[in-house]
CSV table of C-alpha atoms and ligand atoms in Angstrom, one decimal:
chain,number,residue,atom,x,y,z
A,16,MET,CA,-9.0,-15.7,18.6
A,17,SER,CA,-11.4,-13.8,16.5
A,18,ASP,CA,-12.7,-15.0,13.1
A,19,ALA,CA,-10.7,-12.3,11.4
A,20,ALA,CA,-7.5,-13.3,13.3
A,21,ARG,CA,-8.0,-17.0,12.5
A,22,ALA,CA,-8.5,-16.2,8.8
A,23,PHE,CA,-5.4,-14.1,8.9
A,24,HIS,CA,-3.3,-16.9,10.4
A,25,GLN,CA,-4.7,-19.4,7.8
A,26,ARG,CA,-3.7,-17.1,5.0
A,27,ILE,CA,-0.2,-16.7,6.5
A,28,ASP,CA,0.2,-20.5,6.8
A,29,ALA,CA,-0.9,-20.9,3.2
A,30,ALA,CA,1.6,-18.3,2.0
A,31,LEU,CA,4.5,-19.8,4.0
A,32,ALA,CA,3.7,-23.2,2.5
A,33,ASP,CA,3.8,-21.8,-1.1
A,34,ARG,CA,7.4,-22.3,-2.3
A,35,ALA,CA,6.8,-20.6,-5.7
A,36,LEU,CA,5.4,-17.6,-3.9
A,37,GLY,CA,8.4,-17.4,-1.7
A,38,ASP,CA,10.8,-17.5,-4.7
A,39,ALA,CA,8.8,-14.8,-6.6
A,40,LEU,CA,8.7,-12.5,-3.5
A,41,ALA,CA,12.4,-12.9,-2.8
A,42,LEU,CA,13.3,-12.1,-6.4
A,43,THR,CA,11.1,-9.0,-6.9
A,44,THR,CA,11.3,-7.4,-3.4
A,45,GLY,CA,15.0,-7.9,-3.6
A,46,ARG,CA,15.2,-6.2,-7.0
A,47,LEU,CA,12.9,-3.3,-6.0
A,48,ALA,CA,14.6,-2.7,-2.6
A,49,GLY,CA,18.0,-2.9,-4.3
A,50,GLY,CA,16.9,-0.5,-7.0
A,51,ARG,CA,15.6,1.9,-4.4
A,52,ALA,CA,18.9,1.8,-2.4
A,53,ALA,CA,21.0,2.4,-5.5
A,54,ALA,CA,18.8,5.3,-6.7
A,55,MET,CA,18.8,7.0,-3.3
A,56,ALA,CA,22.6,6.5,-2.9
A,57,ALA,CA,23.0,8.2,-6.3
A,58,PHE,CA,20.7,11.1,-5.4
A,59,ALA,CA,22.9,13.8,-4.0
A,60,ASP,CA,20.3,15.4,-1.7
A,61,ALA,CA,18.3,12.4,-0.8
A,62,GLU,CA,18.1,13.0,2.9
A,63,ALA,CA,17.3,16.7,2.5
A,64,ALA,CA,14.7,15.8,-0.1
A,65,ARG,CA,13.1,13.3,2.3
A,66,ASP,CA,12.9,16.0,5.0
A,67,GLU,CA,11.4,18.4,2.5
A,68,ALA,CA,8.8,15.9,1.3
A,69,ARG,CA,7.8,15.1,4.8
A,70,ARG,CA,7.4,18.8,5.6
A,71,ILE,CA,5.2,19.2,2.5
A,72,ARG,CA,3.0,16.3,3.3
A,73,ALA,CA,2.6,17.2,6.9
A,74,ALA,CA,1.7,20.8,6.1
A,75,ALA,CA,-0.7,19.6,3.4
A,76,ILE,CA,-2.5,17.3,5.8
A,77,ALA,CA,-2.6,20.0,8.4
A,78,ARG,CA,-4.7,22.3,6.1
A,79,LEU,CA,-6.4,19.6,4.0
A,80,ASP,CA,-9.7,21.4,3.9
A,81,GLN,CA,-8.3,24.6,2.5
A,82,LEU,CA,-6.3,22.7,-0.2
A,83,LEU,CA,-9.3,20.7,-1.3
A,84,GLU,CA,-11.4,23.8,-1.6
A,85,ARG,CA,-8.7,25.5,-3.6
A,86,PHE,CA,-8.4,22.5,-5.9
A,87,GLU,CA,-12.2,22.5,-6.5
A,88,ARG,CA,-12.2,26.2,-7.4
A,89,GLU,CA,-9.2,25.9,-9.8
A,90,ALA,CA,-10.3,22.6,-11.4
A,91,THR,CA,-13.9,23.8,-11.8
A,92,ALA,CA,-12.6,27.0,-13.5
A,93,ARG,CA,-10.7,24.8,-15.9
A,94,GLY,CA,-13.8,22.9,-16.9
A,95,CYS,CA,-13.5,19.8,-14.6
A,96,ARG,CA,-16.4,18.6,-12.4
A,97,VAL,CA,-15.4,17.8,-8.9
A,98,HIS,CA,-17.3,15.3,-6.8
A,99,TRP,CA,-17.0,14.4,-3.1
A,100,ALA,CA,-17.6,10.9,-1.8
A,101,GLU,CA,-17.8,10.3,1.9
A,102,THR,CA,-17.9,6.5,1.6
A,103,ALA,CA,-17.0,3.8,-0.8
A,104,ALA,CA,-20.6,3.4,-1.7
A,105,ASP,CA,-20.9,7.1,-2.4
A,106,ALA,CA,-17.9,6.9,-4.7
A,107,THR,CA,-19.2,4.0,-6.7
A,108,ARG,CA,-22.6,5.6,-7.0
A,109,ILE,CA,-21.0,8.8,-8.3
A,110,VAL,CA,-18.9,7.0,-11.0
A,111,THR,CA,-21.8,4.8,-12.0
A,112,ALA,CA,-24.0,7.9,-12.4
A,113,ILE,CA,-21.4,9.6,-14.6
A,114,ALA,CA,-21.2,6.4,-16.8
A,115,GLN,CA,-24.9,6.2,-17.1
A,116,GLU,CA,-25.3,9.9,-17.9
A,117,ALA,CA,-22.7,9.6,-20.7
A,118,ARG,CA,-24.2,6.3,-21.9
A,119,VAL,CA,-20.9,4.4,-21.4
A,120,THR,CA,-20.9,0.7,-21.8
A,121,LEU,CA,-17.1,0.1,-21.8
A,122,ALA,CA,-14.6,1.7,-19.5
A,123,VAL,CA,-10.8,1.4,-19.6
A,124,LYS,CA,-9.0,1.8,-16.3
A,125,SER,CA,-5.4,2.5,-15.4
A,126,LYS,CA,-4.0,1.4,-12.1
A,127,SER,CA,-5.8,2.9,-9.1
A,128,MET,CA,-5.6,1.5,-5.5
A,129,VAL,CA,-8.6,3.7,-4.5
A,130,SER,CA,-10.7,2.0,-7.1
A,131,GLU,CA,-9.7,-1.4,-5.6
A,132,GLU,CA,-10.5,0.0,-2.1
A,133,ILE,CA,-14.1,1.0,-3.2
A,134,GLU,CA,-14.6,-2.1,-5.4
A,135,LEU,CA,-15.4,0.0,-8.3
A,136,ASN,CA,-15.2,-2.7,-11.1
A,137,ALA,CA,-17.9,-4.8,-9.5
A,138,ALA,CA,-20.2,-1.8,-9.0
A,139,LEU,CA,-19.8,-0.7,-12.7
A,140,GLU,CA,-20.2,-4.2,-14.0
A,141,ARG,CA,-23.4,-4.5,-12.0
A,142,SER,CA,-24.7,-1.4,-13.7
A,143,GLY,CA,-23.9,-2.8,-17.2
A,144,VAL,CA,-20.5,-1.2,-17.8
A,145,ARG,CA,-17.7,-3.5,-18.8
A,146,VAL,CA,-14.4,-2.5,-17.2
A,147,VAL,CA,-11.0,-3.4,-18.7
A,148,GLU,CA,-7.8,-3.0,-16.7
A,149,THR,CA,-5.0,-1.6,-18.8
A,150,ASP,CA,-2.0,-1.7,-16.5
A,151,LEU,CA,-0.3,-4.9,-17.6
A,152,GLY,CA,-0.2,-6.3,-14.0
A,153,GLU,CA,-3.8,-5.3,-13.4
A,154,PHE,CA,-4.8,-6.8,-16.7
A,155,VAL,CA,-3.3,-10.1,-15.6
A,156,VAL,CA,-5.0,-9.8,-12.2
A,157,GLN,CA,-8.3,-9.2,-14.0
A,158,ILE,CA,-8.2,-12.1,-16.4
A,159,ALA,CA,-7.1,-14.4,-13.6
A,160,GLY,CA,-10.0,-13.3,-11.3
A,161,ASP,CA,-7.2,-12.5,-8.8
A,162,ARG,CA,-6.4,-9.5,-6.6
A,163,PRO,CA,-3.3,-7.3,-6.6
A,164,SER,CA,-0.7,-8.3,-4.0
A,165,HIS,CA,1.5,-5.2,-4.0
A,166,ILE,CA,0.8,-1.5,-4.3
A,167,ILE,CA,3.2,-1.0,-7.2
A,168,THR,CA,3.7,-4.4,-8.8
A,169,PRO,CA,0.3,-6.1,-8.6
A,170,ILE,CA,1.4,-9.5,-9.8
A,171,ILE,CA,4.6,-9.8,-7.7
A,172,HIS,CA,3.2,-13.2,-6.7
A,173,ARG,CA,3.2,-14.6,-10.3
A,174,SER,CA,5.9,-15.9,-12.5
A,175,ARG,CA,6.1,-15.2,-16.3
A,176,HIS,CA,5.2,-18.9,-16.9
A,177,ASP,CA,2.0,-18.3,-14.8
A,178,VAL,CA,1.2,-15.3,-17.0
A,179,ALA,CA,1.8,-17.2,-20.2
A,180,ARG,CA,-0.5,-20.0,-19.1
A,181,LEU,CA,-3.2,-17.4,-18.2
A,182,PHE,CA,-2.9,-15.7,-21.6
A,183,ARG,CA,-3.3,-19.0,-23.3
A,184,GLU,CA,-6.2,-20.2,-21.2
A,185,LYS,CA,-8.1,-17.0,-20.6
A,186,ALA,CA,-7.2,-14.6,-23.4
A,187,ASN,CA,-6.9,-16.9,-26.4
A,188,ALA,CA,-3.2,-16.2,-26.9
A,189,ALA,CA,-1.5,-18.3,-29.6
A,190,PRO,CA,1.7,-20.2,-28.6
A,191,GLU,CA,3.9,-17.5,-30.4
A,192,ASP,CA,2.1,-14.8,-28.3
A,193,VAL,CA,3.6,-16.2,-25.1
A,194,ALA,CA,7.0,-17.3,-26.5
A,195,ASP,CA,8.9,-14.8,-24.4
A,196,ILE,CA,8.2,-11.6,-22.4
A,197,PRO,CA,8.3,-9.2,-25.4
A,198,ALA,CA,5.8,-11.4,-27.2
A,199,MET,CA,3.5,-11.4,-24.2
A,200,THR,CA,3.6,-7.6,-23.7
A,201,ALA,CA,3.0,-7.2,-27.5
A,202,PHE,CA,0.0,-9.5,-27.2
A,203,ALA,CA,-1.4,-7.5,-24.2
A,204,ARG,CA,-0.8,-4.2,-26.1
A,205,ARG,CA,-2.7,-5.5,-29.2
A,206,THR,CA,-5.6,-6.8,-27.0
A,207,LEU,CA,-5.8,-3.6,-25.1
A,208,ARG,CA,-5.5,-1.2,-28.0
A,209,ALA,CA,-8.8,-2.3,-29.4
A,210,GLU,CA,-10.4,-1.7,-26.0
A,211,PHE,CA,-8.9,1.8,-25.7
A,212,LEU,CA,-10.3,2.7,-29.1
A,213,GLN,CA,-13.9,1.6,-28.2
A,214,ALA,CA,-14.1,2.8,-24.6
A,215,GLY,CA,-16.4,5.7,-23.7
A,216,MET,CA,-14.8,6.3,-20.3
A,217,GLY,CA,-11.3,6.2,-18.9
A,218,ILE,CA,-10.8,5.8,-15.2
A,219,SER,CA,-7.6,6.6,-13.4
A,220,GLY,CA,-6.3,7.2,-10.0
A,221,ALA,CA,-4.1,10.1,-9.1
A,222,ASN,CA,-0.6,10.0,-7.5
A,223,VAL,CA,-0.8,13.6,-6.5
A,224,ALA,CA,-3.4,16.4,-6.8
A,225,VAL,CA,-2.1,20.0,-7.0
A,226,ALA,CA,-4.3,22.6,-5.3
A,227,GLU,CA,-3.0,25.8,-6.9
A,228,THR,CA,-3.7,24.6,-10.5
A,229,GLY,CA,-6.5,22.0,-10.0
A,230,THR,CA,-4.2,19.4,-11.6
A,231,VAL,CA,-4.2,15.7,-11.3
A,232,CYS,CA,-0.8,14.1,-11.7
A,233,LEU,CA,-0.5,10.5,-12.8
A,234,VAL,CA,2.8,8.5,-13.0
A,235,THR,CA,3.0,5.3,-15.0
A,236,ASN,CA,5.6,3.3,-16.8
A,237,GLU,CA,3.5,1.8,-19.6
A,238,GLY,CA,1.7,4.7,-21.2
A,239,ASN,CA,-1.6,3.1,-20.5
A,240,GLY,CA,-2.4,6.0,-18.2
A,241,ARG,CA,-2.1,8.5,-21.0
A,242,LEU,CA,-4.3,6.4,-23.3
A,243,THR,CA,-6.9,6.0,-20.5
A,244,THR,CA,-7.0,9.7,-19.8
A,245,THR,CA,-6.9,11.0,-23.4
A,246,LEU,CA,-8.7,8.6,-25.8
A,247,PRO,CA,-12.2,8.1,-24.2
A,248,ARG,CA,-14.6,11.0,-24.3
A,249,VAL,CA,-15.0,10.9,-20.5
A,250,HIS,CA,-12.2,10.8,-17.9
A,251,VAL,CA,-12.9,10.0,-14.2
A,252,ALA,CA,-10.0,10.4,-11.8
A,253,LEU,CA,-10.4,8.8,-8.3
A,254,VAL,CA,-8.4,10.6,-5.7
A,255,GLY,CA,-8.0,9.9,-2.0
A,256,ILE,CA,-8.6,13.2,-0.2
A,257,GLU,CA,-5.1,13.1,1.4
A,258,ARG,CA,-3.2,13.0,-2.0
A,259,ILE,CA,-3.0,16.7,-2.3
A,260,VAL,CA,-0.1,19.2,-2.2
A,261,PRO,CA,-0.4,23.0,-2.5
A,262,SER,CA,1.8,23.8,-5.5
A,263,ALA,CA,3.6,22.5,-8.6
A,264,ALA,CA,6.9,23.0,-6.7
A,265,ASP,CA,5.6,20.7,-4.0
A,266,LEU,CA,4.6,18.2,-6.6
A,267,ALA,CA,8.2,18.2,-8.0
A,268,ALA,CA,9.6,17.6,-4.6
A,269,VAL,CA,7.3,14.6,-4.1
A,270,LEU,CA,8.0,13.2,-7.6
A,271,SER,CA,11.8,13.4,-7.0
A,272,LEU,CA,11.3,10.6,-4.4
A,273,LEU,CA,8.3,8.7,-5.7
A,274,ALA,CA,9.8,6.7,-8.5
A,275,ARG,CA,13.2,6.3,-6.8
A,276,SER,CA,11.5,4.8,-3.7
A,277,ALA,CA,9.1,2.7,-5.8
A,278,THR,CA,11.2,1.2,-8.5
A,279,GLY,CA,14.6,2.8,-8.3
A,280,GLN,CA,13.9,5.0,-11.4
A,281,ALA,CA,14.8,8.7,-11.2
A,282,LEU,CA,11.4,9.4,-12.7
A,283,SER,CA,8.7,7.2,-14.1
A,284,VAL,CA,8.5,6.9,-17.8
A,285,TYR,CA,5.3,8.9,-18.1
A,286,THR,CA,4.3,11.8,-15.9
A,287,SER,CA,0.9,13.1,-16.9
A,288,LEU,CA,-0.6,16.4,-15.7
A,289,ILE,CA,-4.3,16.7,-16.3
A,290,SER,CA,-5.9,20.1,-15.8
A,291,GLY,CA,-9.3,19.9,-17.4
A,292,PRO,CA,-11.0,18.5,-20.6
A,293,ARG,CA,-9.8,19.1,-24.2
A,294,ARG,CA,-10.0,22.8,-24.9
A,295,ALA,CA,-12.1,23.8,-27.9
A,296,GLY,CA,-10.4,27.1,-28.7
A,297,ALA,CA,-11.7,29.3,-31.5
A,298,GLY,CA,-12.0,26.2,-33.8
A,299,PRO,CA,-10.8,22.7,-34.2
A,300,GLY,CA,-7.0,22.1,-34.3
A,301,PRO,CA,-4.0,23.7,-32.7
A,302,ALA,CA,-3.9,26.6,-35.2
A,303,LYS,CA,-7.1,28.0,-33.7
A,304,GLY,CA,-6.2,27.2,-30.1
A,305,GLY,CA,-8.3,24.0,-30.0
A,306,GLU,CA,-6.7,20.8,-28.6
A,307,PRO,CA,-6.8,17.8,-31.0
A,308,ASP,CA,-7.2,15.2,-28.3
A,309,GLY,CA,-8.3,14.6,-24.8
A,310,PRO,CA,-11.7,13.9,-23.2
A,311,ASP,CA,-14.7,16.2,-23.5
A,312,ASP,CA,-15.4,15.8,-19.8
A,313,VAL,CA,-13.1,15.3,-16.8
A,314,HIS,CA,-14.5,14.4,-13.4
A,315,VAL,CA,-12.4,14.3,-10.3
A,316,VAL,CA,-13.9,12.2,-7.5
A,317,PHE,CA,-12.4,12.9,-4.1
A,318,VAL,CA,-12.8,9.8,-1.9
A,319,ASP,CA,-12.8,10.1,1.9
A,320,ASN,CA,-13.8,6.6,3.0
A,321,GLY,CA,-12.5,6.9,6.6
A,322,ARG,CA,-9.5,9.2,5.9
A,323,SER,CA,-11.0,12.3,7.6
A,324,ARG,CA,-11.5,10.2,10.8
A,325,LEU,CA,-7.8,9.9,11.0
A,326,LEU,CA,-7.1,13.6,10.9
A,327,GLY,CA,-5.8,15.0,14.2
A,328,GLY,CA,-5.6,11.6,15.7
A,329,PRO,CA,-2.6,9.4,16.6
A,330,LEU,CA,-2.7,7.6,13.2
A,331,ALA,CA,-2.9,10.8,11.1
A,332,GLU,CA,0.8,10.5,10.0
A,333,ILE,CA,-0.2,7.6,7.7
A,334,LEU,CA,-2.0,10.2,5.6
A,335,TYR,CA,1.5,11.5,4.5
A,336,CYS,CA,1.9,8.3,2.5
A,337,ILE,CA,2.7,8.7,-1.2
A,338,ARG,CA,2.0,5.0,-1.9
A,339,CYS,CA,5.5,4.2,-3.2
A,340,GLY,CA,5.5,0.6,-1.8
A,341,ALA,CA,9.1,0.9,-0.5
A,342,CYS,CA,8.0,-0.3,3.0
A,343,LEU,CA,6.6,-3.5,1.5
A,344,ASN,CA,9.8,-4.3,-0.3
A,345,VAL,CA,12.0,-4.1,2.8
A,346,CYS,CA,9.6,-5.6,5.3
A,347,PRO,CA,10.8,-9.1,6.4
A,348,VAL,CA,7.2,-10.1,7.0
A,349,TYR,CA,5.9,-9.0,3.6
A,350,GLN,CA,8.9,-10.6,2.0
A,351,LYS,CA,7.8,-14.0,3.4
A,352,VAL,CA,4.0,-13.9,3.1
A,353,GLY,CA,3.3,-11.4,0.2
A,354,GLY,CA,0.2,-9.2,-0.1
A,355,HIS,CA,-2.6,-11.7,-0.3
A,356,ALA,CA,-1.9,-12.9,3.3
A,357,TYR,CA,-2.9,-9.4,4.6
A,358,GLY,CA,-6.3,-9.9,3.2
A,359,GLY,CA,-7.0,-6.3,2.3
A,360,VAL,CA,-6.2,-3.9,-0.6
A,361,TYR,CA,-3.2,-2.3,1.2
A,362,PRO,CA,-0.7,-4.9,2.4
A,363,GLY,CA,2.6,-4.6,4.2
A,364,PRO,CA,3.5,-2.1,6.9
A,365,VAL,CA,1.5,0.7,5.4
A,366,GLY,CA,-1.5,-1.6,5.0
A,367,SER,CA,-1.3,-2.7,8.6
A,368,VAL,CA,-2.0,0.9,9.6
A,369,VAL,CA,-4.2,2.0,6.7
A,370,MET,CA,-6.6,-0.9,6.8
A,371,PRO,CA,-7.5,-0.7,10.5
A,372,GLY,CA,-7.4,3.1,10.2
A,373,LEU,CA,-9.8,3.4,7.3
A,374,LEU,CA,-12.0,0.3,7.8
A,375,GLY,CA,-12.0,-0.3,11.5
A,376,LEU,CA,-10.0,-2.1,14.2
A,377,GLU,CA,-12.4,-5.0,14.6
A,378,ALA,CA,-11.6,-6.7,11.3
A,379,TRP,CA,-8.1,-5.4,10.7
A,380,SER,CA,-6.1,-4.8,14.0
A,381,GLU,CA,-4.5,-8.2,13.7
A,382,LEU,CA,-2.3,-7.0,10.8
A,383,ALA,CA,-0.3,-4.8,13.1
A,384,GLN,CA,0.7,-7.9,15.1
A,385,ALA,CA,2.5,-9.2,12.1
A,386,SER,CA,5.5,-7.0,12.5
A,387,SER,CA,8.8,-7.5,14.2
A,388,LEU,CA,9.0,-3.7,14.6
A,389,CYS,CA,12.5,-3.9,13.1
A,390,GLY,CA,12.2,-0.3,11.7
A,391,ALA,CA,13.2,-1.2,8.1
A,392,CYS,CA,10.0,0.4,6.9
A,393,ARG,CA,10.7,3.7,8.6
A,394,GLU,CA,14.2,3.7,7.2
A,395,ALA,CA,12.9,3.2,3.6
A,396,CYS,CA,9.9,5.5,3.8
A,397,PRO,CA,10.6,8.6,1.6
A,398,VAL,CA,8.4,10.8,3.8
A,399,ARG,CA,9.8,9.3,7.0
A,400,ILE,CA,6.6,8.0,8.4
A,401,ASP,CA,7.2,6.4,11.8
A,402,LEU,CA,5.5,3.1,10.9
A,403,PRO,CA,6.7,1.2,14.0
A,404,ARG,CA,5.1,3.9,16.2
A,405,LEU,CA,1.9,3.7,14.2
A,406,LEU,CA,1.9,-0.1,14.4
A,407,LEU,CA,2.3,0.1,18.1
A,408,GLU,CA,-0.5,2.6,18.2
A,409,VAL,CA,-2.8,0.2,16.4
A,410,ARG,CA,-1.9,-2.5,18.9
A,411,ARG,CA,-2.5,-0.1,21.8
A,412,GLN,CA,-6.0,0.7,20.4
A,413,ALA,CA,-6.7,-2.9,19.8
A,414,ALA,CA,-5.7,-3.7,23.4
A,415,ALA,CA,-7.9,-0.9,24.7
A,416,LYS,CA,-10.8,-2.5,22.8
A,417,ARG,CA,-9.9,-5.9,24.2
A,418,LEU,CA,-9.3,-7.2,20.6
A,419,ALA,CA,-6.0,-8.9,21.5
A,420,PRO,CA,-6.0,-12.7,21.9
A,421,ARG,CA,-7.1,-13.8,25.3
A,422,TRP,CA,-3.8,-15.3,26.3
A,423,LEU,CA,-2.1,-12.0,25.6
A,424,ARG,CA,-4.8,-10.1,27.6
A,425,VAL,CA,-4.1,-12.4,30.5
A,426,ALA,CA,-0.3,-12.5,30.1
A,427,MET,CA,0.3,-8.7,29.8
A,428,PRO,CA,-1.1,-7.6,33.1
A,429,VAL,CA,0.8,-10.4,34.8
A,430,TYR,CA,4.0,-9.3,33.0
A,431,ALA,CA,3.3,-5.6,34.0
A,432,ALA,CA,2.8,-6.6,37.6
A,433,VAL,CA,6.1,-8.5,37.7
A,434,ALA,CA,8.0,-5.8,35.8
A,435,ARG,CA,6.9,-3.1,38.3
A,436,ARG,CA,8.5,-5.1,41.2
A,437,PRO,CA,12.3,-5.2,40.6
A,438,ARG,CA,13.0,-8.0,43.0
A,439,LEU,CA,10.2,-10.2,41.7
A,440,TYR,CA,11.3,-9.3,38.1
A,441,ARG,CA,14.9,-10.4,38.7
A,442,SER,CA,13.8,-13.6,40.4
A,443,ALA,CA,11.4,-14.4,37.5
A,444,VAL,CA,14.1,-13.7,34.9
A,445,ALA,CA,16.6,-15.9,36.8
A,446,ALA,CA,14.0,-18.7,37.0
A,447,ALA,CA,13.0,-18.4,33.3
A,448,GLY,CA,16.7,-18.3,32.3
A,449,LEU,CA,17.5,-21.4,34.4
A,450,LEU,CA,14.5,-23.3,32.9
A,451,GLY,CA,15.4,-22.2,29.4
A,452,ARG,CA,19.0,-23.4,29.7
A,453,MET,CA,17.7,-26.7,31.1
A,454,VAL,CA,15.5,-27.4,28.1
A,455,ALA,CA,18.0,-26.0,25.5
A,456,LYS,CA,20.2,-28.3,23.4
A,457,GLY,CA,23.4,-26.9,21.9
A,458,GLY,CA,22.4,-23.4,22.8
A,459,TRP,CA,18.9,-23.5,21.2
A,460,ILE,CA,15.4,-24.2,22.4
A,461,ARG,CA,13.6,-26.3,19.8
A,462,TRP,CA,10.1,-26.3,21.3
A,463,LEU,CA,8.1,-23.8,23.3
A,464,PRO,CA,4.6,-24.4,24.8
A,465,GLY,CA,1.3,-22.7,24.0
A,466,PRO,CA,1.2,-19.6,21.9
A,467,LEU,CA,5.0,-19.3,22.1
A,468,GLY,CA,5.1,-22.5,20.0
A,469,ALA,CA,4.4,-20.3,16.9
A,470,TRP,CA,8.0,-19.2,17.1
A,471,THR,CA,9.6,-22.6,17.4
A,472,ALA,CA,7.3,-24.0,14.7
A,473,SER,CA,9.6,-22.5,12.0
A,474,ARG,CA,12.8,-21.6,13.8
A,475,ASP,CA,14.7,-22.3,17.1
A,476,PHE,CA,14.8,-19.9,20.0
A,477,PRO,CA,18.2,-19.0,21.5
A,478,ALA,CA,18.9,-20.3,24.9
A,479,PRO,CA,19.0,-17.6,27.6
A,480,ALA,CA,22.4,-16.2,28.5
A,481,THR,CA,24.0,-17.4,31.8
A,482,ARG,CA,24.0,-13.8,33.1
A,483,SER,CA,21.1,-11.5,32.6
A,484,PHE,CA,21.5,-8.1,30.9
A,485,LEU,CA,21.4,-6.4,34.3
A,486,GLN,CA,24.1,-8.6,35.7
A,487,GLN,CA,26.3,-8.1,32.7
A,488,HIS,CA,25.8,-4.3,32.9
A,489,ARG,CA,26.7,-4.3,36.5
A,490,LEU,CA,29.9,-6.3,35.9
A,491,ARG,CA,31.0,-4.0,33.1
A,492,LYS,CA,30.4,-1.0,35.2
A,493,GLU,CA,32.5,-2.5,38.0
A,494,ALA,CA,35.2,-3.4,35.6
A,495,ALA,CA,35.3,0.1,34.2
A,496,ARG,CA,35.8,1.7,37.6
B,1,LIG,S1,4.4,4.3,4.2
B,1,LIG,FE1,6.1,5.3,3.2
B,1,LIG,S2,7.3,3.7,2.3
B,1,LIG,FE2,5.2,2.9,2.7
B,1,LIG,S3,4.1,3.2,0.8
B,1,LIG,FE3,3.7,5.0,2.1
B,1,LIG,S4,5.3,6.5,1.5
B,1,LIG,FE4,5.9,4.5,0.7
């Protein structure tokens, strides 16, 4: 077993042993998955909308280069500055340079998975810029020195009592500030408002970028995204290069599914469309065409960081993802172990493809093994990404690079050799069935040897049926004649 795989298994064991985590995950994933199911059931054209969204995303990825060039032209014409970052290091260097040029010492940030991916906060802090997370969940993550464990709900792993304790210990909250959830949110709002007013730079992600207008679209539920992108004098939007659609109509089609799939809302509370800095007009104020608020400078930083390597390849479909998190909420593995067990920025089924796809198989291929391939993720995905197929593809690539565990590398050729010889296969199945029934008690096997023991460590294995599938099939056929 590789070091990465061993570390992954250790994180899984720790997560499974954490009862509080299990309770928190069951509660929130159940609520989110239930909300999604209800919202989609109430959405008259849900299936047609999913087909349309998939078509839009597939077409956009197929001509990504043209759409990105169009975005750059349109956004530049509206006064934005567009930057291109091939790697995470390039992206952090660009944002740091923007901060230094604008003499920024404090930046406020709304939720951005790309910023987590490129470890932006650490890079900015190293260059003397203090960064304050303003999404409530991310704010809690930051004061706890923690990491987000879900794409949409970063503190899915924490209870409200946890958060109250953190506010008291790390943010000088008074007892009345943590008396209940409204008091805690009011405390966070007061704390963050002061930071918003002093920050020189606002950093956001982007849910979608619209090529025909050079617009960045941001959806949030807390309003912090609006303050981040309008109050500071400089706004930097970090955008994964795949997050682009051609037109505003395409954006509407994607938005009709995003919040429904993520939280069960028809639409998020705030949908912000940013198409350039504050316009000066003929003079200050709306009467003379000038805009009263908004940043003086807007920078859009497109981040590749491995995405273009996926284009045209067998994992390219993952680039259709709109980061709704629905596949996490329905995944029986994520529901049990949560996001931290996956070890990377993107957890769950989507993360098990994105992490090896972007950052390499060597350290991340093991994630794709943590799937029962039940297909719940494919059923929930608003853009119908065939996640089980992609997970199998990651496994195939890992096997081709001999990254699978040694026992599996030995066992699979043996299995393949037996499966190709029908007589031998039937004899082997009969022998395994007989042995299985001999060791079973009450119809269940309670212990299996070697690597198979991972199954019986936490649940029993059903005893093999007396007749094999082939035997039953033959008997039914004969009975039907
Ligand atoms: S893979 Fe599909 S379900 Fe999962 S986050 Fe992406 S769009 Fe949502």
